[in-house]
XYZ file of C-alpha atoms in Angstrom:
406
model
C -62.638 -49.478 -121.284
C -64.356 -47.702 -118.222
C -64.306 -44.196 -117.553
C -62.495 -44.805 -114.063
C -60.049 -47.609 -113.234
C -57.699 -48.803 -111.009
C -54.452 -50.215 -112.547
C -51.767 -52.372 -110.665
C -47.996 -53.215 -111.630
C -45.359 -54.582 -109.669
C -41.416 -54.607 -109.397
C -38.972 -56.591 -107.642
C -35.549 -56.001 -106.090
C -32.325 -57.482 -107.465
C -32.042 -59.806 -104.430
C -35.570 -61.357 -105.475
C -34.666 -65.023 -106.058
C -35.688 -64.996 -109.778
C -33.829 -61.557 -110.045
C -30.743 -63.216 -108.757
C -31.058 -65.971 -111.596
C -31.495 -63.318 -114.167
C -28.198 -61.538 -112.779
C -26.255 -64.494 -113.138
C -27.405 -65.575 -116.535
C -26.865 -62.057 -117.717
C -23.376 -61.832 -116.148
C -22.638 -65.044 -117.985
C -23.552 -63.369 -121.309
C -21.631 -60.445 -120.717
C -18.476 -62.514 -119.713
C -18.957 -64.521 -123.289
C -19.295 -61.214 -124.991
C -16.087 -59.919 -123.315
C -14.239 -63.043 -124.733
C -15.561 -62.777 -128.071
C -18.608 -60.449 -129.308
C -19.706 -63.224 -131.626
C -20.318 -65.861 -128.773
C -23.851 -66.963 -128.405
C -25.166 -67.919 -125.075
C -28.494 -69.273 -123.671
C -28.144 -69.688 -120.161
C -30.572 -70.737 -117.449
C -30.066 -70.433 -113.906
C -31.674 -72.185 -110.643
C -31.145 -70.788 -107.258
C -32.406 -72.165 -103.880
C -31.060 -72.450 -100.242
C -27.086 -72.982 -100.262
C -27.246 -73.707 -104.048
C -26.758 -72.294 -107.678
C -27.210 -74.446 -110.719
C -26.449 -72.996 -114.147
C -27.400 -74.847 -117.351
C -27.888 -73.925 -121.070
C -25.693 -73.485 -124.173
C -22.821 -71.475 -125.070
C -20.759 -71.422 -128.176
C -18.345 -74.104 -128.167
C -15.154 -71.963 -128.157
C -15.951 -70.270 -125.016
C -17.116 -73.220 -123.205
C -13.842 -74.219 -121.508
C -12.787 -70.349 -121.247
C -15.525 -69.253 -119.033
C -15.136 -69.544 -115.034
C -19.321 -69.814 -114.676
C -18.563 -70.495 -110.661
C -16.483 -67.170 -110.530
C -19.059 -65.464 -112.697
C -22.102 -66.736 -110.464
C -20.283 -65.676 -107.116
C -19.424 -62.339 -108.428
C -22.983 -61.427 -109.300
C -24.073 -62.800 -106.061
C -21.618 -60.697 -104.247
C -22.618 -57.402 -105.990
C -26.657 -58.066 -105.295
C -25.447 -58.273 -101.417
C -25.425 -61.653 -100.507
C -22.679 -61.954 -98.358
C -23.942 -63.190 -95.158
C -23.701 -66.906 -94.322
C -26.494 -66.414 -91.859
C -28.915 -65.721 -94.709
C -28.436 -69.329 -96.198
C -27.350 -67.963 -99.313
C -24.107 -66.040 -99.520
C -21.619 -65.662 -102.365
C -18.644 -67.464 -100.791
C -20.613 -70.219 -99.144
C -23.108 -71.301 -102.010
C -22.542 -74.659 -103.917
C -22.262 -73.855 -107.822
C -22.966 -76.582 -110.142
C -22.471 -76.009 -113.697
C -24.340 -77.953 -116.640
C -23.579 -76.089 -119.775
C -22.998 -77.324 -123.101
C -22.354 -76.141 -126.900
C -25.172 -74.655 -128.867
C -27.265 -77.176 -131.142
C -25.691 -77.283 -134.476
C -28.800 -77.094 -135.870
C -29.679 -74.069 -134.553
C -26.580 -72.571 -135.340
C -26.877 -73.409 -139.043
C -29.927 -71.543 -139.462
C -28.710 -68.477 -137.656
C -25.099 -68.304 -139.030
C -26.715 -68.399 -142.648
C -25.705 -71.505 -143.582
C -29.285 -73.410 -143.848
C -31.757 -72.727 -146.261
C -31.208 -69.083 -146.209
C -27.945 -67.555 -146.718
C -28.046 -64.718 -144.308
C -28.396 -64.413 -140.587
C -31.726 -65.640 -139.504
C -34.011 -65.398 -136.258
C -32.679 -67.514 -133.374
C -36.072 -68.954 -132.924
C -39.618 -68.360 -133.974
C -41.986 -66.265 -131.890
C -43.549 -62.940 -131.715
C -42.358 -60.219 -129.652
C -44.222 -56.889 -128.192
C -43.266 -53.316 -127.597
C -45.105 -50.736 -125.920
C -45.104 -47.097 -125.329
C -47.315 -44.359 -123.777
C -47.244 -40.802 -123.192
C -49.372 -41.046 -120.139
C -46.615 -39.930 -117.819
C -45.833 -36.608 -119.588
C -49.932 -35.689 -119.312
C -49.458 -36.323 -115.789
C -46.701 -34.250 -115.213
C -44.154 -37.145 -114.738
C -41.031 -38.115 -117.003
C -41.722 -41.717 -117.196
C -39.737 -42.256 -120.420
C -42.682 -43.093 -121.990
C -43.759 -45.922 -119.887
C -46.625 -46.775 -117.976
C -46.778 -44.858 -114.720
C -47.315 -47.929 -112.372
C -44.604 -50.257 -113.494
C -42.164 -47.130 -113.724
C -43.050 -45.848 -109.918
C -42.970 -49.883 -109.041
C -39.312 -49.810 -110.299
C -38.149 -46.435 -108.751
C -39.517 -47.972 -105.302
C -37.592 -50.983 -105.936
C -34.447 -49.211 -106.869
C -34.828 -47.172 -103.792
C -34.953 -50.120 -101.654
C -31.502 -51.249 -102.965
C -29.955 -47.876 -102.590
C -30.734 -47.192 -99.021
C -29.659 -50.900 -98.467
C -26.489 -50.566 -99.938
C -25.343 -46.696 -99.058
C -26.141 -47.795 -95.380
C -29.156 -45.526 -94.915
C -31.131 -48.380 -93.688
C -28.427 -51.054 -92.767
C -31.007 -53.382 -91.614
C -32.910 -54.234 -95.008
C -31.385 -57.270 -96.856
C -31.583 -57.671 -100.754
C -34.988 -59.488 -101.390
C -37.870 -57.052 -102.053
C -40.940 -56.514 -103.773
C -43.206 -53.234 -104.368
C -46.427 -52.828 -106.042
C -48.075 -49.355 -107.009
C -51.838 -49.171 -107.851
C -52.671 -45.838 -109.919
C -56.147 -44.718 -110.521
C -57.265 -43.522 -114.188
C -60.175 -41.730 -115.244
C -60.521 -40.669 -118.966
C -57.361 -43.008 -119.740
C -55.084 -40.923 -117.910
C -53.500 -41.460 -114.395
C -54.733 -39.167 -111.754
C -53.971 -40.555 -108.347
C -51.985 -43.449 -106.632
C -54.482 -45.478 -104.873
C -52.354 -47.991 -103.065
C -48.887 -49.108 -102.527
C -47.359 -52.102 -101.213
C -43.626 -52.452 -100.424
C -42.434 -55.816 -99.142
C -38.736 -55.744 -97.983
C -36.025 -58.266 -96.400
C -35.171 -57.315 -93.204
C -32.732 -58.262 -90.308
C -34.701 -60.367 -87.363
C -34.030 -57.113 -84.992
C -35.837 -54.856 -86.983
C -39.101 -54.052 -85.436
C -42.226 -53.683 -87.764
C -43.131 -49.962 -86.387
C -39.321 -48.770 -86.871
C -39.183 -50.252 -90.594
C -42.416 -49.112 -91.564
C -41.449 -45.470 -90.417
C -38.203 -45.690 -91.917
C -39.217 -46.985 -95.330
C -42.067 -44.491 -95.440
C -39.574 -41.849 -94.801
C -36.510 -42.944 -96.929
C -38.294 -44.976 -100.102
C -42.078 -44.176 -100.576
C -42.247 -40.320 -99.687
C -39.058 -39.568 -101.681
C -39.937 -41.647 -104.675
C -43.772 -41.119 -104.781
C -44.713 -37.872 -103.211
C -42.947 -35.556 -106.223
C -45.082 -37.241 -108.867
C -48.020 -35.263 -107.405
C -50.330 -38.252 -107.841
C -50.218 -38.957 -103.774
C -50.531 -36.486 -100.963
C -47.382 -36.362 -98.791
C -49.011 -35.040 -95.541
C -51.353 -37.986 -95.913
C -48.586 -40.297 -96.312
C -46.959 -38.771 -92.974
C -50.166 -38.902 -91.070
C -50.613 -42.853 -91.919
C -47.322 -43.528 -90.520
C -48.493 -44.719 -87.201
C -51.238 -46.879 -88.668
C -49.807 -50.089 -89.484
C -53.114 -51.318 -91.157
C -53.100 -48.519 -93.617
C -55.339 -49.127 -96.508
C -53.192 -46.861 -98.596
C -49.455 -47.855 -98.180
C -48.712 -51.644 -97.287
C -45.418 -52.299 -95.672
C -44.602 -55.749 -94.763
C -48.300 -56.741 -94.338
C -47.559 -60.089 -93.287
C -45.734 -58.456 -90.200
C -42.136 -60.107 -90.624
C -39.819 -60.774 -93.636
C -36.709 -61.759 -92.227
C -36.288 -64.916 -94.225
C -36.025 -64.021 -97.698
C -34.047 -64.703 -100.656
C -33.292 -68.183 -102.231
C -33.414 -69.366 -98.676
C -37.172 -68.885 -98.501
C -37.766 -69.478 -102.250
C -36.325 -70.937 -105.266
C -35.728 -68.878 -108.372
C -35.530 -69.447 -111.942
C -34.099 -67.346 -114.991
C -37.057 -65.610 -116.942
C -39.960 -65.770 -114.421
C -40.634 -61.905 -114.101
C -41.364 -61.146 -117.824
C -44.265 -58.702 -116.658
C -41.851 -56.891 -114.408
C -39.418 -56.835 -117.191
C -41.469 -55.186 -119.631
C -44.611 -52.910 -119.160
C -46.200 -54.095 -115.927
C -49.103 -55.902 -117.704
C -49.922 -53.044 -119.987
C -49.593 -53.940 -123.479
C -49.307 -57.630 -124.511
C -46.368 -60.013 -124.160
C -45.190 -62.704 -126.530
C -43.987 -64.991 -123.615
C -40.148 -65.025 -124.206
C -37.802 -64.081 -121.564
C -34.633 -62.036 -122.064
C -32.089 -62.860 -119.645
C -29.253 -65.146 -120.346
C -30.025 -65.106 -124.232
C -27.586 -63.435 -126.712
C -28.989 -61.039 -129.304
C -29.342 -63.593 -132.014
C -32.441 -64.916 -129.849
C -34.919 -62.515 -131.369
C -37.035 -62.953 -127.944
C -34.620 -60.505 -126.820
C -33.258 -58.566 -129.695
C -36.597 -57.994 -131.540
C -38.441 -57.072 -128.318
C -35.707 -54.567 -127.830
C -36.263 -53.254 -131.364
C -40.425 -53.453 -130.846
C -39.989 -51.150 -127.824
C -37.890 -48.762 -129.923
C -40.209 -48.681 -132.843
C -43.164 -47.964 -130.271
C -41.221 -45.245 -128.279
C -40.430 -43.328 -131.541
C -43.890 -43.565 -132.722
C -45.236 -41.780 -129.426
C -42.145 -39.421 -129.319
C -43.115 -38.418 -132.931
C -46.432 -37.136 -131.673
C -48.256 -39.669 -134.039
C -50.036 -41.391 -130.649
C -50.833 -41.341 -127.250
C -49.972 -44.967 -127.031
C -48.271 -47.599 -129.312
C -48.216 -51.281 -129.421
C -45.932 -53.146 -132.082
C -45.927 -56.541 -132.715
C -42.903 -58.429 -134.725
C -42.860 -62.122 -135.466
C -40.088 -64.520 -136.905
C -39.497 -67.912 -138.449
C -36.520 -69.590 -137.046
C -33.538 -69.578 -139.622
C -35.338 -66.528 -141.718
C -34.010 -63.010 -141.692
C -37.262 -61.253 -142.843
C -40.081 -60.795 -139.912
C -42.746 -62.775 -141.024
C -45.226 -59.877 -139.820
C -45.034 -56.566 -138.431
C -48.219 -54.719 -136.806
C -48.051 -51.418 -135.474
C -51.484 -49.949 -133.731
C -51.266 -46.170 -132.716
C -55.027 -46.493 -131.587
C -55.514 -43.589 -133.800
C -57.685 -43.562 -137.286
C -55.489 -40.500 -138.372
C -52.754 -43.228 -138.850
C -54.198 -46.867 -139.509
C -52.219 -49.826 -138.363
C -51.724 -50.699 -142.037
C -50.216 -47.392 -142.834
C -48.145 -47.145 -139.884
C -46.940 -50.791 -140.272
C -45.692 -50.047 -143.925
C -43.877 -46.808 -142.704
C -42.080 -48.753 -139.770
C -41.042 -51.433 -142.219
C -39.320 -48.561 -144.517
C -37.888 -47.030 -141.597
C -36.616 -49.316 -139.086
C -34.003 -52.516 -139.535
C -36.140 -55.500 -138.622
C -33.735 -58.400 -139.671
C -31.903 -60.109 -136.746
C -28.382 -59.056 -137.943
C -29.772 -55.185 -138.780
C -31.266 -55.257 -135.424
C -28.121 -56.363 -133.745
C -26.002 -53.834 -135.630
C -28.370 -50.778 -135.265
C -29.099 -51.105 -131.528
C -25.203 -52.217 -130.948
C -25.992 -55.395 -129.068
C -23.033 -57.519 -129.423
C -20.975 -55.642 -126.160
C -21.318 -56.840 -122.583
C -24.157 -54.781 -121.487
C -26.782 -57.109 -120.305
C -26.262 -57.435 -116.428
C -27.722 -54.020 -115.725
C -30.907 -54.759 -117.645
C -31.411 -58.127 -115.369
C -33.239 -55.830 -112.622
C -35.603 -52.795 -112.584
C -36.980 -53.322 -115.982
C -35.393 -53.482 -119.545
C -37.161 -50.101 -120.848
C -37.697 -46.737 -119.424
C -33.995 -46.523 -118.536
C -31.664 -43.728 -119.367
C -28.384 -45.387 -119.311
C -26.518 -44.941 -122.458
C -26.148 -48.641 -123.286
C -30.049 -48.951 -123.425
C -29.814 -47.913 -126.838
C -33.375 -49.205 -127.736
C -34.622 -46.190 -125.619
C -33.368 -43.599 -128.234
C -36.135 -41.469 -130.198
C -34.074 -40.756 -132.701
C -36.024 -41.791 -135.891
C -39.323 -39.738 -135.290
C -38.445 -37.371 -138.324
C -38.000 -40.451 -140.662
C -41.282 -41.852 -139.462
C -43.100 -38.549 -140.186
C -41.485 -38.198 -143.486
C -42.365 -41.781 -144.437
C -46.155 -41.166 -143.307
C -46.544 -38.321 -145.577
C -45.598 -39.795 -148.808
């Protein structure tokens, strides 16, 4: 790795077309879990101008009990698509539903009625988790997340806040943010570039929008980090072609959301995880119940990595857990702390002792059968402080240290 480099991560708002789909799919999952915690769901959503298509599989017992159309309209309304002039709104959109029961072949393997007599993984695959203390070293509490993605999420959340609170009422739900951070010696030292693209009413002039978003979004979020100079941001307020902060760099973003771009569930897997730092197994999260290890094992991998770093065993940690469909025990567990004091083999063995890694154990330990998933569908599944994000706890540090001492 070079001594100095710039790393960039992006985030999107809940009104981005792909995130609208994630919100609807996870709202379906929450509704199914409210009916019965044991219900299984694999829900995919597509949106475009004036249309929502919901497809996938659910437990047969709840197939005819869920009002999928009502669930979709509610999610769209909560995001803020309520104006028919936007080409996509909660009341006027057409909702098509193509849901069916879960495959009996999959159900047999997951339910412990197949070759193995305990709950197995809902699919094969490898899941990754990652954690880093680079934020704390820079004086920022990033919840052991990489700085670029953490700050990009803060900007996206702030865009939604100022819109919903009425601070900037001319903003609309769609939006994207991007933060480029300069690293030296492996540590973040400054913010080099910021991009904020925000959906807006046609009458919102670019100069006014730029000044408002700088004052209400960029400065409040980024200035306290100490990685960017507030005065320099203010000086650049009138410079539309600033090379530090690009706000709506095309000049206009009045047509957005599903009217402008189609969306699909699961197309923002890097936004959902670590912003490109650490590897990714390829599986999306939203719309999947925790019997699918794409979701539950990825949450467990983050839980493991975060505890390794919180225990002081590493500055950075990457975890891989892999499964075979229908089999409870993972086929492999690999934990790399990038620290010669704790070789990967020793750390992996300690993690197997300390953490429950069978699907049923993960679900129980992280309490994943509750209807807790809609909030995960935007602004990242990791680095969150809400109580329901149980995989963000650091309650295994002492056990890990003891396991390595033996």
